[in-house]
Amino acid sequence: MKEHHFRYSPVALAILFTLTHQYSIAAEKAENSDIAVLDEVVVTESRYAHERQNEVTGLGKVVKNYEEMSKNQILGIRDLTRYDPGISVVEQGRSASSGYAIRGVDKNRVAMLVDGLPQAQSYKTLASQANGGAINEIEYENIRSIELSKGASSAEYGSGALGGAVGFRTKDAQDIIKEGQNWGLDSKTAYASKNSQFVQSIAAAGQAGGFEALLIATERRGKETKIHPAAHQYSHSIERLTGYENRYDLRSNSTLNKPGGRFFLIKDDCPALNCELQANVKQNRIPFSPRTSPAYSEQERKQYEQMPYRKETLSAKEYTGKERIAPNPLDYRSRSIFLKMGYRFNESHYLGGVLENTKQRYDIRDMQTPSYFTAADIDKNDALSLKNSGANERGNLLDAFVFSRGAGRLYGARYSRVKFFDERHEKKRVGLNYEFKPQHAVLAKWIDKAELKWDNQHIHLNSRVHSLHCSEYPVVDKNCRPSLDKPWSMYETERNNYTEKHNIIRLELSKAVETEKLLQSKHKFHLGLGVDHFNSTMNHGDWYIIHTQAGYERVGSGRGTLTQPDIFQRKPRSLQTYHVCNSNSVSVTNCDPRHITGHNRFITLRDLMTSQYLDLGLGIRFDQHRFKSKDDWTISSSYRNWSWNAGITVKPTENIGISYRISNGFRVPAFYELFGKREQSSSRNELTNKDHQNRTLAPEKSTNHEFGVSFKGNFGYFDVSYFRNHYRNLIAESCKINASGVGCVSNFHNTQNVALNGVALAAKFDLHGILSLVPDGFYSSLAYNRVKVKKREILPGFTYTNDPTLDAVQPGRYVIGFGYEDPEGKWGIGTVTTYSKAKLSSELEGSRHLGNHTVKLAGKVTRSWYTHDLTGFVTYKAFTLRAGIYNLTNRKYSTWESVRQSTVNAVNQDLGSNYTRFAAPGRNFSVAFEMKF
């Protein structure tokens, strides 16, 4: 007989406890009415999120409501975490963002949801200039509250909450309608000097009978984030290719005005062949020692002075090239329309709907692309192979040089070399929600509220790159294109259009009960069911090159002398188009759409118990993901994951709480990881087919342990915690060693494990509560976070991969505040000091493993820095004026969040060589004027 052994696990215990706990409560009532009576609990749901909404300890939770966001002058994603150490924004590299970094992981490892809807993934298109990798931007004026959950949080947020999650809740009509009114009108006008951002938002809401509606319209305009003004005092020196006319022989043994190179005429311009002769143009060079006898004539001296590369000094704003320190010019615009409406039929039934359309555009010029040519651009293999047939147009020496980069990339040195990036983001959402609150006694015993929600969300993230060589240097024209009057002009473009669709249905049931026997406790039960049908499509293509084919052909029998010059005539000019996309390829040049469809079915169960001395929280969630693709190199697979969250808080007194939280997280592979890495696989063969078709990916997993102590009272509150996080099976680029040991293909595999720990502290003190002599309204605050890496390793069996370099770990940071807020809320002023420790080089050091040898890796780091900010507000009736001055002392510093754009893990790595380009803004200000009627 076969024996079956049952092994206890946290998930099993959570299920067992929750089910038996509910059963025991019901059983007590049925057995004897004198023993345990379930009192009717009138539930008033909080309109705002709070730290203990989804679990009882509040460990790792940071919650911000709209009023707090307004007070802190939060105008965008980079302002949201300004004073929250341990949470940072991941820069996408082109002014957009790629999500958040929490507890050492970032991007798709930190879930981001709005009203429970997952937002777009960061999709990396490897080896593509257009790339992208951004997430959709959230319009903060539509948001009521935000929860930032640090540590594994998949029981609450599902896949992606490996290191944490960010949950947004949108406003509804009651957030705008004022007390005692049936309508409300809010207006907010704001300006931030650091990026010249202007914000105008208007929100209107009303209710009549059972009907209610909310409309929010927001528009933003801005520029690039400025660097410290001192950086603009920096100047750059360049040595630019100009060419020189080789009319005279200037060597030491030459005679006066001796002819030097070859001479020619262009017959098209001089049919009679009696015009002044042109001399061939040569590439600049380091000049040899000048001839001393006879001395150079005026014309010879002029030629000698033109021989070297031309030295020019450019300001930080004018300079283009790898050493540029000024930011890339940006034109940013955003528009959002948000509509919510609903009808309450009676106390039991409510039907509502939501519509949203949000658009952003980012127009960027890449100023690290030099608009001129230097000696570094001269590649003897192919750079000047054409040399324009040895002739050039009169009056333009650079016309003599034509670069050939192969595959249709032919362009003249006479044109400015320019690159632009266009990012276009759009989010469309439509949804319905039905709410049922039973009034009948029988139903009310089982549920307090039931919600059925349907949402359809389309997110489009489009990026395009423009490479232009069609406007005469130094002119820059984004709209120029090759034409027949511009010989050897060129234009190349490539685009990535990423679309992510979610069609979600959710059912949520909640019930609150209260018992006198079981610790005189209150329970909040929550059951959630849902299915998300998703569709991910990457359309990589529209990749082509246009150039004007030109040149000259020799006619006659000229010898290139003054008496017998070479005679050229222009070849017929034509516009040539080269399409880079190749459907037969399996590399990045394959532009077939990358489709992945599937679904996510999930169920959640949560019980939050609170009592006078003990709080207990248990939550479990089961997710089933199914991915499907018709492409045989894309992984089609199913994933089943259990996630759980358990917490306990012991309260020996009403002022002290001792808490422990344990939770886990998971992340199923991202869409681009399922598609795989293909830029080096130019063709199908036995090896590549075997690798891609047999490749599998497991979900990434994480575990979070957190211990905390909380003190609260009239003095305010003081929370301190210690956490440990362990990440397993992290996905990275690597080469899986096969059994034969012969050949392997680089791809995405589960290759890394990481462990870290840290401490977090958050406190706010009511100084009047501490010392009555201090006037009411004075306060101080303190926040601190530090993460330390304990272990990082590569799993055996992989090569051509990197050690985990933890650039997502934010340096230790202190935030100290002091201020005064009028008890009646009429005015307030406060100061905040932020101190950041230096980024540890050890967190960036590692090795790249290349078979039997390794290559050391390292990266740029930041020094410690501190800033002082001053903010304040004043309210008069329906009007509020808010203002803030940041970096009050105009310090020079660079944040790690900015510098990490230069690391190998960056979405669009900044390859610039000058560290100063990451300098933070100097002294800057923001101001906002609000009206609420």
mmCIF file with all atom_site columns, N, CA and C in Angstrom, residues 16-59:
data_model
loop_
_atom_site.group_PDB
_atom_site.id
_atom_site.type_symbol
_atom_site.label_atom_id
_atom_site.label_alt_id
_atom_site.label_comp_id
_atom_site.label_asym_id
_atom_site.label_entity_id
_atom_site.label_seq_id
_atom_site.pdbx_PDB_ins_code
_atom_site.Cartn_x
_atom_site.Cartn_y
_atom_site.Cartn_z
_atom_site.occupancy
_atom_site.B_iso_or_equiv
_atom_site.pdbx_formal_charge
_atom_site.auth_seq_id
_atom_site.auth_comp_id
_atom_site.auth_asym_id
_atom_site.auth_atom_id
_atom_site.pdbx_PDB_model_num
ATOM 1   N N  . LEU A 1 16 ? -5.698  26.520 6.141  1.00 0.00 ? 16 LEU A N  1
ATOM 2   C CA . LEU A 1 16 ? -6.307  25.778 7.244  1.00 0.00 ? 16 LEU A CA 1
ATOM 3   C C  . LEU A 1 16 ? -6.795  26.716 8.333  1.00 0.00 ? 16 LEU A C  1
ATOM 4   N N  . PHE A 1 17 ? -5.940  27.682 8.691  1.00 0.00 ? 17 PHE A N  1
ATOM 5   C CA . PHE A 1 17 ? -6.316  28.606 9.766  1.00 0.00 ? 17 PHE A CA 1
ATOM 6   C C  . PHE A 1 17 ? -7.524  29.439 9.370  1.00 0.00 ? 17 PHE A C  1
ATOM 7   N N  . THR A 1 18 ? -7.503  29.966 8.139  1.00 0.00 ? 18 THR A N  1
ATOM 8   C CA . THR A 1 18 ? -8.585  30.843 7.701  1.00 0.00 ? 18 THR A CA 1
ATOM 9   C C  . THR A 1 18 ? -9.910  30.100 7.661  1.00 0.00 ? 18 THR A C  1
ATOM 10  N N  . LEU A 1 19 ? -9.902  28.890 7.065  1.00 0.00 ? 19 LEU A N  1
ATOM 11  C CA . LEU A 1 19 ? -11.145 28.149 6.923  1.00 0.00 ? 19 LEU A CA 1
ATOM 12  C C  . LEU A 1 19 ? -11.673 27.682 8.280  1.00 0.00 ? 19 LEU A C  1
ATOM 13  N N  . THR A 1 20 ? -10.798 27.128 9.126  1.00 0.00 ? 20 THR A N  1
ATOM 14  C CA . THR A 1 20 ? -11.248 26.638 10.424 1.00 0.00 ? 20 THR A CA 1
ATOM 15  C C  . THR A 1 20 ? -11.654 27.785 11.330 1.00 0.00 ? 20 THR A C  1
ATOM 16  N N  . HIS A 1 21 ? -11.012 28.942 11.130 1.00 0.00 ? 21 HIS A N  1
ATOM 17  C CA . HIS A 1 21 ? -11.345 30.089 11.965 1.00 0.00 ? 21 HIS A CA 1
ATOM 18  C C  . HIS A 1 21 ? -12.763 30.562 11.665 1.00 0.00 ? 21 HIS A C  1
ATOM 19  N N  . GLN A 1 22 ? -13.100 30.655 10.369 1.00 0.00 ? 22 GLN A N  1
ATOM 20  C CA . GLN A 1 22 ? -14.445 31.061 9.996  1.00 0.00 ? 22 GLN A CA 1
ATOM 21  C C  . GLN A 1 22 ? -15.465 30.028 10.496 1.00 0.00 ? 22 GLN A C  1
ATOM 22  N N  . TYR A 1 23 ? -15.093 28.746 10.343 1.00 0.00 ? 23 TYR A N  1
ATOM 23  C CA . TYR A 1 23 ? -16.015 27.686 10.755 1.00 0.00 ? 23 TYR A CA 1
ATOM 24  C C  . TYR A 1 23 ? -16.257 27.730 12.257 1.00 0.00 ? 23 TYR A C  1
ATOM 25  N N  . SER A 1 24 ? -15.210 27.974 13.039 1.00 0.00 ? 24 SER A N  1
ATOM 26  C CA . SER A 1 24 ? -15.348 27.984 14.488 1.00 0.00 ? 24 SER A CA 1
ATOM 27  C C  . SER A 1 24 ? -16.245 29.119 14.954 1.00 0.00 ? 24 SER A C  1
ATOM 28  N N  . ILE A 1 25 ? -16.162 30.249 14.263 1.00 0.00 ? 25 ILE A N  1
ATOM 29  C CA . ILE A 1 25 ? -17.022 31.375 14.654 1.00 0.00 ? 25 ILE A CA 1
ATOM 30  C C  . ILE A 1 25 ? -18.477 31.037 14.402 1.00 0.00 ? 25 ILE A C  1
ATOM 31  N N  . ALA A 1 26 ? -18.748 30.481 13.228 1.00 0.00 ? 26 ALA A N  1
ATOM 32  C CA . ALA A 1 26 ? -20.127 30.115 12.897 1.00 0.00 ? 26 ALA A CA 1
ATOM 33  C C  . ALA A 1 26 ? -20.631 29.007 13.817 1.00 0.00 ? 26 ALA A C  1
ATOM 34  N N  . ALA A 1 27 ? -19.748 28.047 14.141 1.00 0.00 ? 27 ALA A N  1
ATOM 35  C CA . ALA A 1 27 ? -20.144 26.927 14.978 1.00 0.00 ? 27 ALA A CA 1
ATOM 36  C C  . ALA A 1 27 ? -20.498 27.385 16.393 1.00 0.00 ? 27 ALA A C  1
ATOM 37  N N  . GLU A 1 28 ? -19.744 28.339 16.911 1.00 0.00 ? 28 GLU A N  1
ATOM 38  C CA . GLU A 1 28 ? -20.020 28.829 18.259 1.00 0.00 ? 28 GLU A CA 1
ATOM 39  C C  . GLU A 1 28 ? -21.409 29.438 18.352 1.00 0.00 ? 28 GLU A C  1
ATOM 40  N N  . LYS A 1 29 ? -21.779 30.164 17.318 1.00 0.00 ? 29 LYS A N  1
ATOM 41  C CA . LYS A 1 29 ? -23.090 30.794 17.343 1.00 0.00 ? 29 LYS A CA 1
ATOM 42  C C  . LYS A 1 29 ? -24.196 29.743 17.257 1.00 0.00 ? 29 LYS A C  1
ATOM 43  N N  . ALA A 1 30 ? -23.987 28.748 16.393 1.00 0.00 ? 30 ALA A N  1
ATOM 44  C CA . ALA A 1 30 ? -25.005 27.716 16.218 1.00 0.00 ? 30 ALA A CA 1
ATOM 45  C C  . ALA A 1 30 ? -25.151 26.868 17.481 1.00 0.00 ? 30 ALA A C  1
ATOM 46  N N  . GLU A 1 31 ? -24.041 26.647 18.199 1.00 0.00 ? 31 GLU A N  1
ATOM 47  C CA . GLU A 1 31 ? -24.053 25.748 19.354 1.00 0.00 ? 31 GLU A CA 1
ATOM 48  C C  . GLU A 1 31 ? -24.759 26.368 20.545 1.00 0.00 ? 31 GLU A C  1
ATOM 49  N N  . ASN A 1 32 ? -24.485 27.588 20.840 1.00 0.00 ? 32 ASN A N  1
ATOM 50  C CA . ASN A 1 32 ? -25.058 28.191 22.037 1.00 0.00 ? 32 ASN A CA 1
ATOM 51  C C  . ASN A 1 32 ? -25.032 29.694 21.901 1.00 0.00 ? 32 ASN A C  1
ATOM 52  N N  . SER A 1 33 ? -26.188 30.279 21.959 1.00 0.00 ? 33 SER A N  1
ATOM 53  C CA . SER A 1 33 ? -26.244 31.726 21.783 1.00 0.00 ? 33 SER A CA 1
ATOM 54  C C  . SER A 1 33 ? -25.606 32.454 22.939 1.00 0.00 ? 33 SER A C  1
ATOM 55  N N  . ASP A 1 34 ? -25.387 31.782 24.088 1.00 0.00 ? 34 ASP A N  1
ATOM 56  C CA . ASP A 1 34 ? -24.761 32.431 25.234 1.00 0.00 ? 34 ASP A CA 1
ATOM 57  C C  . ASP A 1 34 ? -23.254 32.439 25.141 1.00 0.00 ? 34 ASP A C  1
ATOM 58  N N  . ILE A 1 35 ? -22.715 31.670 24.210 1.00 0.00 ? 35 ILE A N  1
ATOM 59  C CA . ILE A 1 35 ? -21.264 31.536 24.172 1.00 0.00 ? 35 ILE A CA 1
ATOM 60  C C  . ILE A 1 35 ? -20.628 32.605 23.304 1.00 0.00 ? 35 ILE A C  1
ATOM 61  N N  . ALA A 1 36 ? -21.031 32.680 22.075 1.00 0.00 ? 36 ALA A N  1
ATOM 62  C CA . ALA A 1 36 ? -20.396 33.648 21.176 1.00 0.00 ? 36 ALA A CA 1
ATOM 63  C C  . ALA A 1 36 ? -21.453 34.243 20.271 1.00 0.00 ? 36 ALA A C  1
ATOM 64  N N  . VAL A 1 37 ? -21.653 35.511 20.380 1.00 0.00 ? 37 VAL A N  1
ATOM 65  C CA . VAL A 1 37 ? -22.657 36.195 19.586 1.00 0.00 ? 37 VAL A CA 1
ATOM 66  C C  . VAL A 1 37 ? -21.968 37.053 18.539 1.00 0.00 ? 37 VAL A C  1
ATOM 67  N N  . LEU A 1 38 ? -22.325 36.818 17.319 1.00 0.00 ? 38 LEU A N  1
ATOM 68  C CA . LEU A 1 38 ? -21.783 37.638 16.233 1.00 0.00 ? 38 LEU A CA 1
ATOM 69  C C  . LEU A 1 38 ? -22.597 38.919 16.152 1.00 0.00 ? 38 LEU A C  1
ATOM 70  N N  . ASP A 1 39 ? -22.000 39.987 16.582 1.00 0.00 ? 39 ASP A N  1
ATOM 71  C CA . ASP A 1 39 ? -22.706 41.263 16.521 1.00 0.00 ? 39 ASP A CA 1
ATOM 72  C C  . ASP A 1 39 ? -22.724 41.782 15.096 1.00 0.00 ? 39 ASP A C  1
ATOM 73  N N  . GLU A 1 40 ? -23.757 42.503 14.796 1.00 0.00 ? 40 GLU A N  1
ATOM 74  C CA . GLU A 1 40 ? -23.825 43.144 13.480 1.00 0.00 ? 40 GLU A CA 1
ATOM 75  C C  . GLU A 1 40 ? -22.847 44.308 13.471 1.00 0.00 ? 40 GLU A C  1
ATOM 76  N N  . VAL A 1 41 ? -22.016 44.340 12.481 1.00 0.00 ? 41 VAL A N  1
ATOM 77  C CA . VAL A 1 41 ? -21.002 45.377 12.382 1.00 0.00 ? 41 VAL A CA 1
ATOM 78  C C  . VAL A 1 41 ? -21.366 46.310 11.233 1.00 0.00 ? 41 VAL A C  1
ATOM 79  N N  . VAL A 1 42 ? -21.462 47.570 11.525 1.00 0.00 ? 42 VAL A N  1
ATOM 80  C CA . VAL A 1 42 ? -21.710 48.547 10.479 1.00 0.00 ? 42 VAL A CA 1
ATOM 81  C C  . VAL A 1 42 ? -20.364 48.979 9.916  1.00 0.00 ? 42 VAL A C  1
ATOM 82  N N  . VAL A 1 43 ? -20.110 48.648 8.675  1.00 0.00 ? 43 VAL A N  1
ATOM 83  C CA . VAL A 1 43 ? -18.812 48.895 8.064  1.00 0.00 ? 43 VAL A CA 1
ATOM 84  C C  . VAL A 1 43 ? -18.846 50.216 7.302  1.00 0.00 ? 43 VAL A C  1
ATOM 85  N N  . THR A 1 44 ? -17.966 51.099 7.661  1.00 0.00 ? 44 THR A N  1
ATOM 86  C CA . THR A 1 44 ? -17.786 52.333 6.911  1.00 0.00 ? 44 THR A CA 1
ATOM 87  C C  . THR A 1 44 ? -16.409 52.283 6.268  1.00 0.00 ? 44 THR A C  1
ATOM 88  N N  . GLU A 1 45 ? -16.387 52.029 4.987  1.00 0.00 ? 45 GLU A N  1
ATOM 89  C CA . GLU A 1 45 ? -15.111 51.848 4.293  1.00 0.00 ? 45 GLU A CA 1
ATOM 90  C C  . GLU A 1 45 ? -14.349 53.169 4.211  1.00 0.00 ? 45 GLU A C  1
ATOM 91  N N  . SER A 1 46 ? -13.094 53.108 4.542  1.00 0.00 ? 46 SER A N  1
ATOM 92  C CA . SER A 1 46 ? -12.259 54.303 4.437  1.00 0.00 ? 46 SER A CA 1
ATOM 93  C C  . SER A 1 46 ? -12.143 54.733 2.988  1.00 0.00 ? 46 SER A C  1
ATOM 94  N N  . ARG A 1 47 ? -12.288 56.021 2.754  1.00 0.00 ? 47 ARG A N  1
ATOM 95  C CA . ARG A 1 47 ? -12.194 56.517 1.387  1.00 0.00 ? 47 ARG A CA 1
ATOM 96  C C  . ARG A 1 47 ? -10.746 56.541 0.922  1.00 0.00 ? 47 ARG A C  1
ATOM 97  N N  . TYR A 1 48 ? -9.832  56.437 1.839  1.00 0.00 ? 48 TYR A N  1
ATOM 98  C CA . TYR A 1 48 ? -8.428  56.534 1.484  1.00 0.00 ? 48 TYR A CA 1
ATOM 99  C C  . TYR A 1 48 ? -7.685  55.273 1.923  1.00 0.00 ? 48 TYR A C  1
ATOM 100 N N  . ALA A 1 49 ? -6.610  55.015 1.245  1.00 0.00 ? 49 ALA A N  1
ATOM 101 C CA . ALA A 1 49 ? -5.767  53.874 1.609  1.00 0.00 ? 49 ALA A CA 1
ATOM 102 C C  . ALA A 1 49 ? -5.051  54.181 2.923  1.00 0.00 ? 49 ALA A C  1
ATOM 103 N N  . HIS A 1 50 ? -4.722  53.133 3.654  1.00 0.00 ? 50 HIS A N  1
ATOM 104 C CA . HIS A 1 50 ? -3.937  53.285 4.869  1.00 0.00 ? 50 HIS A CA 1
ATOM 105 C C  . HIS A 1 50 ? -2.997  52.097 4.977  1.00 0.00 ? 50 HIS A C  1
ATOM 106 N N  . GLU A 1 51 ? -2.001  52.199 5.873  1.00 0.00 ? 51 GLU A N  1
ATOM 107 C CA . GLU A 1 51 ? -0.917  51.231 5.923  1.00 0.00 ? 51 GLU A CA 1
ATOM 108 C C  . GLU A 1 51 ? -1.387  49.812 6.238  1.00 0.00 ? 51 GLU A C  1
ATOM 109 N N  . ARG A 1 52 ? -2.479  49.695 6.964  1.00 0.00 ? 52 ARG A N  1
ATOM 110 C CA . ARG A 1 52 ? -2.943  48.370 7.395  1.00 0.00 ? 52 ARG A CA 1
ATOM 111 C C  . ARG A 1 52 ? -4.208  47.948 6.657  1.00 0.00 ? 52 ARG A C  1
ATOM 112 N N  . GLN A 1 53 ? -4.360  48.430 5.459  1.00 0.00 ? 53 GLN A N  1
ATOM 113 C CA . GLN A 1 53 ? -5.566  48.106 4.691  1.00 0.00 ? 53 GLN A CA 1
ATOM 114 C C  . GLN A 1 53 ? -5.568  46.659 4.222  1.00 0.00 ? 53 GLN A C  1
ATOM 115 N N  . ASN A 1 54 ? -4.392  46.165 3.791  1.00 0.00 ? 54 ASN A N  1
ATOM 116 C CA . ASN A 1 54 ? -4.317  44.806 3.255  1.00 0.00 ? 54 ASN A CA 1
ATOM 117 C C  . ASN A 1 54 ? -3.601  43.820 4.169  1.00 0.00 ? 54 ASN A C  1
ATOM 118 N N  . GLU A 1 55 ? -2.935  44.314 5.196  1.00 0.00 ? 55 GLU A N  1
ATOM 119 C CA . GLU A 1 55 ? -2.308  43.436 6.180  1.00 0.00 ? 55 GLU A CA 1
ATOM 120 C C  . GLU A 1 55 ? -2.097  44.218 7.472  1.00 0.00 ? 55 GLU A C  1
ATOM 121 N N  . VAL A 1 56 ? -2.008  43.500 8.598  1.00 0.00 ? 56 VAL A N  1
ATOM 122 C CA . VAL A 1 56 ? -2.190  44.134 9.904  1.00 0.00 ? 56 VAL A CA 1
ATOM 123 C C  . VAL A 1 56 ? -0.963  44.843 10.451 1.00 0.00 ? 56 VAL A C  1
ATOM 124 N N  . THR A 1 57 ? 0.239   44.498 9.980  1.00 0.00 ? 57 THR A N  1
ATOM 125 C CA . THR A 1 57 ? 1.433   45.049 10.619 1.00 0.00 ? 57 THR A CA 1
ATOM 126 C C  . THR A 1 57 ? 1.792   46.441 10.108 1.00 0.00 ? 57 THR A C  1
ATOM 127 N N  . GLY A 1 58 ? 1.473   46.725 8.853  1.00 0.00 ? 58 GLY A N  1
ATOM 128 C CA . GLY A 1 58 ? 1.884   47.991 8.255  1.00 0.00 ? 58 GLY A CA 1
ATOM 129 C C  . GLY A 1 58 ? 3.357   48.053 7.923  1.00 0.00 ? 58 GLY A C  1
ATOM 130 N N  . LEU A 1 59 ? 4.089   46.944 8.110  1.00 0.00 ? 59 LEU A N  1
ATOM 131 C CA . LEU A 1 59 ? 5.523   46.933 7.838  1.00 0.00 ? 59 LEU A CA 1
ATOM 132 C C  . LEU A 1 59 ? 5.776   47.071 6.341  1.00 0.00 ? 59 LEU A C  1
#
